[in-house]
Amino acid sequence: MTAIRPEPLTAGAFAAFGDVIAFKEAPDKIINQGLCGRHHDLARLDFTDGRAGISLFDAQPRVLPYRLEMMERHPLGSQAFIPLNPTSFLVIVAADAGGAPATPRAFLTAPGQGINLLRNTWHGVLTPLSTPGLFAVIDRIGPGDNLEEHWFDAPYEVTPG
Amino acid sequence: MTAIRPEPLTAGAFAAFGDVIAFKEAPDKIINQGLCGRHHDLARLDFTDGRAGISLFDAQPRVLPYRLEMMERHPLGSQAFIPLNPTSFLVIVAADAGGAPATPRAFLTAPGQGINLLRNTWHGVLTPLSTPGLFAVIDRIGPGDNLEEHWFDAPYEVTPG
């Protein structure tokens, strides 16, 4: 299997695939009589023929090495994952190459970082690396087929480092 | 000062003010080859003349008794608060009485519960009761004045129980 080594998740490295949802060094605005910092509008939400919704995901943790057999994408909407515990999780994404994922890249979040996947971006399923794997998910709610899957002939393996 | 005793946060008691964002007893759907439960579309998001956005709030913790001097509301959008640590926080809301808050009610969340305030619902500012007071916030992004404040002539006091 072709090995993929995870990279640290940074906004720059991830920009073509989505957004890193994280506290900045300083808030954009101080509100509530000085008692709250607002880090403003951190994700490029993008919904076609539907609306934004908030759901919760409870995902089983995985271990590295992780066998990547399938990637998926959502043509009708962006999808944000915000961890409800300050833990790391694995994010696998790929550029599109003629309707199938190009060689995947893997990112390891820092504790507390969330992500927003741009609409129609190839990605692996939610892969927490510790328990509990609880996430708030902001994605498109609406009718229609919003899931495309691609199964690899030869799986990849995401290695521990 | 008039004392307000916090109630436990339940979906039924809170329904007129907003939604409780929490895992159900069973997920609405199992996804990702059986490895993830989706608890689906848990909040009545409602945005006027704007769009949904994801921000992060870093709020200083308060202690009870808490002096409630002001409530606010957002005429142009709902506002959801999802705690990024499994802690409790205080939620103060009020019905509208002719353009000002009626007698406020206070709710104490169970660890991990989030809330979504319906558009134009009177509420107190974000009041975590422990540190860190970190929240994901899904609210309206757009131009225009989306904040109305009401300062009480006589403050209320939210008591420990």
XYZ file of C-alpha atoms in Angstrom:
322
model
C 0.000 0.000 0.000
C 1.160 3.519 -0.716
C 1.994 5.255 2.550
C 0.759 8.736 3.414
C 2.434 10.601 6.233
C 0.230 13.098 8.106
C 1.223 16.759 8.075
C 0.378 19.261 10.806
C -2.803 21.155 9.962
C -2.151 24.778 9.060
C -4.455 27.288 7.397
C -2.062 27.797 4.514
C -1.518 24.129 3.712
C -5.253 23.433 3.984
C -6.600 26.490 2.133
C -7.272 24.713 -1.166
C -9.403 22.131 0.643
C -11.069 24.204 3.326
C -10.679 26.254 6.487
C -9.031 25.658 9.829
C -11.483 26.687 12.549
C -9.354 27.844 15.458
C -8.837 30.727 17.835
C -6.584 33.437 16.405
C -3.792 35.029 18.408
C -6.150 37.918 19.144
C -9.938 38.155 18.757
C -11.465 40.212 15.969
C -13.755 41.965 18.414
C -14.275 42.222 22.160
C -17.935 42.023 23.144
C -20.077 41.699 26.267
C -18.548 44.599 28.200
C -15.030 43.336 27.681
C -15.677 39.808 28.877
C -15.760 37.876 25.594
C -13.524 37.702 22.545
C -15.172 37.022 19.201
C -13.055 35.247 16.570
C -15.227 36.071 13.626
C -16.530 34.156 10.614
C -13.873 31.465 10.318
C -15.318 29.211 7.616
C -16.320 29.525 3.975
C -19.809 28.062 4.303
C -21.368 27.345 0.911
C -24.740 25.667 0.464
C -26.515 24.990 -2.823
C -30.255 24.367 -2.922
C -30.514 23.940 0.833
C -29.718 25.612 4.129
C -27.211 25.438 6.971
C -27.937 23.034 9.800
C -26.274 21.941 13.016
C -25.910 18.219 13.700
C -23.823 16.200 16.139
C -21.642 13.251 15.120
C -20.491 10.454 17.406
C -17.657 8.674 15.604
C -15.669 5.643 16.672
C -11.971 6.339 17.123
C -9.422 4.840 14.738
C -5.760 4.025 15.191
C -2.771 4.645 12.960
C -1.753 3.112 10.634
C -5.132 3.766 9.014
C -6.192 2.045 5.833
C -7.843 4.484 3.420
C -10.105 2.602 1.033
C -12.658 5.248 0.141
C -13.079 8.987 -0.142
C -16.268 10.954 -0.555
C -17.435 14.437 -1.498
C -20.597 16.504 -1.150
C -21.443 18.405 -4.340
C -24.147 20.528 -2.716
C -22.477 21.887 0.370
C -19.521 22.616 2.598
C -19.147 20.570 5.775
C -17.587 21.755 9.023
C -16.400 19.537 11.879
C -15.786 21.066 15.295
C -14.477 18.715 18.010
C -16.362 18.846 21.304
C -13.304 17.778 23.245
C -9.838 19.278 22.846
C -8.385 16.290 21.018
C -6.647 15.694 17.683
C -8.223 14.024 14.703
C -7.102 12.904 11.279
C -8.195 14.823 8.180
C -7.676 13.253 4.750
C -8.351 15.310 1.634
C -7.517 15.207 -2.057
C -7.671 17.431 -5.092
C -9.952 16.285 -7.871
C -8.407 14.590 -10.899
C -11.053 14.115 -13.542
C -13.829 13.053 -11.212
C -11.730 10.945 -8.830
C -9.424 11.865 -5.944
C -5.828 12.710 -6.804
C -3.184 11.389 -4.367
C -4.594 12.046 -0.899
C -2.984 14.228 1.759
C -3.425 13.648 5.465
C -3.420 16.306 8.167
C -3.352 15.888 11.919
C -5.213 18.608 13.813
C -3.833 20.254 16.900
C -6.104 19.796 19.931
C -9.095 22.098 19.562
C -8.751 22.810 15.849
C -11.834 22.227 13.729
C -12.125 22.190 9.962
C -14.515 23.248 7.234
C -14.354 21.320 3.971
C -15.177 23.339 0.880
C -18.122 22.164 -1.186
C -17.271 19.192 -3.425
C -13.878 18.515 -1.813
C -12.760 14.877 -1.693
C -12.261 13.772 1.909
C -12.014 10.710 4.095
C -14.724 9.958 6.620
C -14.521 11.463 10.094
C -11.570 9.807 11.859
C -11.048 10.762 15.478
C -7.965 9.189 17.043
C -9.206 9.100 20.622
C -12.444 8.658 22.482
C -14.987 10.238 22.673
C -15.216 11.161 18.994
C -17.873 13.836 19.391
C -18.208 16.659 16.871
C -20.547 19.499 15.988
C -21.162 19.425 12.244
C -22.412 22.373 10.241
C -23.465 21.191 6.822
C -26.182 21.398 4.225
C -29.717 20.322 5.029
C -31.891 19.751 1.983
C -33.237 17.273 -0.525
C -31.253 15.645 -3.324
C -28.213 13.392 -3.560
C -25.323 15.118 -1.817
C -22.919 12.179 -1.522
C -20.425 10.855 -4.044
C -18.092 8.013 -3.044
C -14.868 6.825 -4.664
C -13.420 3.435 -3.706
C -9.736 2.968 -4.501
C -8.540 -0.090 -6.391
C -5.421 0.018 -4.232
C -5.928 1.411 -0.730
C -3.576 3.907 0.876
C -2.151 3.642 4.360
C -1.850 6.676 6.625
C 1.159 6.039 8.838
C 1.781 7.282 12.376
C 4.460 9.743 11.251
C -32.693 42.318 43.981
C -35.201 39.842 42.659
C -33.721 36.337 42.807
C -33.872 33.904 39.890
C -33.196 30.246 40.546
C -31.699 28.280 37.615
C -33.676 25.373 36.198
C -32.155 22.342 34.491
C -32.094 22.828 30.716
C -34.583 20.597 28.916
C -35.833 20.778 25.346
C -39.431 21.191 26.481
C -38.823 23.997 28.962
C -36.587 25.808 26.480
C -38.647 25.347 23.308
C -40.206 28.811 23.312
C -36.748 30.379 23.463
C -34.706 28.018 21.349
C -33.231 24.554 20.926
C -31.123 22.312 23.102
C -28.252 20.958 20.995
C -27.425 17.564 22.456
C -26.973 13.939 21.513
C -30.237 12.005 21.458
C -30.595 8.573 23.014
C -30.098 7.088 19.554
C -28.730 8.674 16.378
C -31.051 9.543 13.497
C -28.757 7.802 11.054
C -25.677 5.596 11.077
C -23.117 6.627 8.476
C -19.537 5.848 7.464
C -19.905 2.072 7.232
C -21.438 1.827 10.678
C -18.758 3.828 12.462
C -20.532 7.155 13.042
C -23.900 8.196 14.427
C -25.497 11.335 13.004
C -27.823 13.269 15.307
C -29.467 15.330 12.639
C -30.455 18.985 12.278
C -30.831 19.953 15.913
C -31.380 23.701 15.697
C -33.908 26.065 14.142
C -31.431 28.297 12.316
C -33.091 31.452 10.985
C -31.197 34.241 9.259
C -32.676 37.395 7.747
C -30.767 39.409 5.158
C -27.526 37.563 5.816
C -25.964 34.117 5.972
C -24.826 31.539 8.489
C -21.289 31.812 9.802
C -19.082 29.969 12.265
C -17.201 31.990 14.866
C -15.436 31.090 18.110
C -16.060 32.868 21.418
C -13.669 32.984 24.360
C -15.695 34.143 27.364
C -14.552 34.789 30.913
C -16.205 32.541 33.481
C -18.639 33.988 36.006
C -19.661 32.784 39.445
C -23.057 32.486 41.064
C -24.762 34.507 42.415
C -24.718 36.390 39.103
C -26.026 39.918 38.795
C -28.146 40.331 35.655
C -28.211 43.974 34.620
C -28.789 43.699 30.877
C -30.346 41.456 28.271
C -29.973 41.630 24.527
C -31.574 40.252 21.386
C -30.673 39.888 17.725
C -33.566 40.820 15.414
C -31.895 39.467 12.280
C -30.785 36.012 13.282
C -30.711 32.971 15.514
C -27.548 32.351 17.535
C -26.202 28.953 18.582
C -23.596 28.312 21.275
C -21.810 24.963 21.400
C -19.334 24.453 24.254
C -15.906 23.157 23.217
C -15.397 21.490 26.567
C -17.923 19.280 28.346
C -18.833 21.855 30.987
C -22.026 23.552 32.181
C -22.953 27.133 31.459
C -25.707 29.496 32.463
C -28.421 30.463 29.971
C -30.720 33.383 30.766
C -33.697 34.097 28.510
C -36.954 36.035 28.647
C -40.159 36.355 26.709
C -40.833 39.751 25.159
C -43.236 42.098 26.909
C -43.895 45.095 24.701
C -40.343 45.550 23.510
C -38.591 44.743 26.788
C -37.764 41.431 28.514
C -40.457 39.900 30.718
C -39.234 38.314 33.954
C -36.107 36.345 33.000
C -35.657 32.608 33.403
C -32.309 30.976 33.992
C -31.254 27.512 32.843
C -28.163 25.537 33.734
C -26.915 23.273 30.947
C -25.803 19.727 31.543
C -22.177 19.150 30.513
C -21.995 18.999 26.739
C -25.363 20.579 25.992
C -25.358 23.503 23.572
C -28.170 25.896 22.760
C -29.637 27.754 19.816
C -31.509 30.959 20.574
C -34.366 31.736 18.232
C -34.138 34.981 16.296
C -35.100 38.033 18.383
C -35.134 36.159 21.711
C -34.085 38.172 24.775
C -31.027 36.582 26.401
C -28.188 37.306 28.763
C -24.647 37.422 27.477
C -22.610 34.217 27.299
C -21.926 33.122 30.879
C -19.704 30.070 31.299
C -19.271 28.990 34.911
C -15.845 27.419 34.560
C -12.694 27.944 32.575
C -11.992 27.759 29.662
C -15.176 29.398 28.348
C -14.692 28.385 24.721
C -17.671 28.070 22.370
C -18.413 27.580 18.705
C -21.045 30.106 17.664
C -23.246 29.757 14.600
C -24.955 33.035 13.935
C -25.831 35.549 11.264
C -23.112 37.244 9.255
C -24.280 40.338 7.396
C -24.623 44.092 7.418
C -27.091 46.096 9.490
C -27.770 46.557 13.193
C -28.448 43.161 14.722
C -28.142 44.051 18.415
C -30.742 45.471 20.772
C -29.906 45.884 24.458
C -32.188 46.375 27.446
C -30.731 47.566 30.746
C -32.883 46.860 33.803
C -33.675 49.647 36.276
C -33.487 47.028 39.014
C -31.057 44.156 38.323
C -31.904 40.513 38.948
C -29.706 38.059 40.786
C -29.296 34.467 39.563
C -28.705 32.392 42.658
C -26.720 29.137 42.984
C -29.877 27.080 43.470
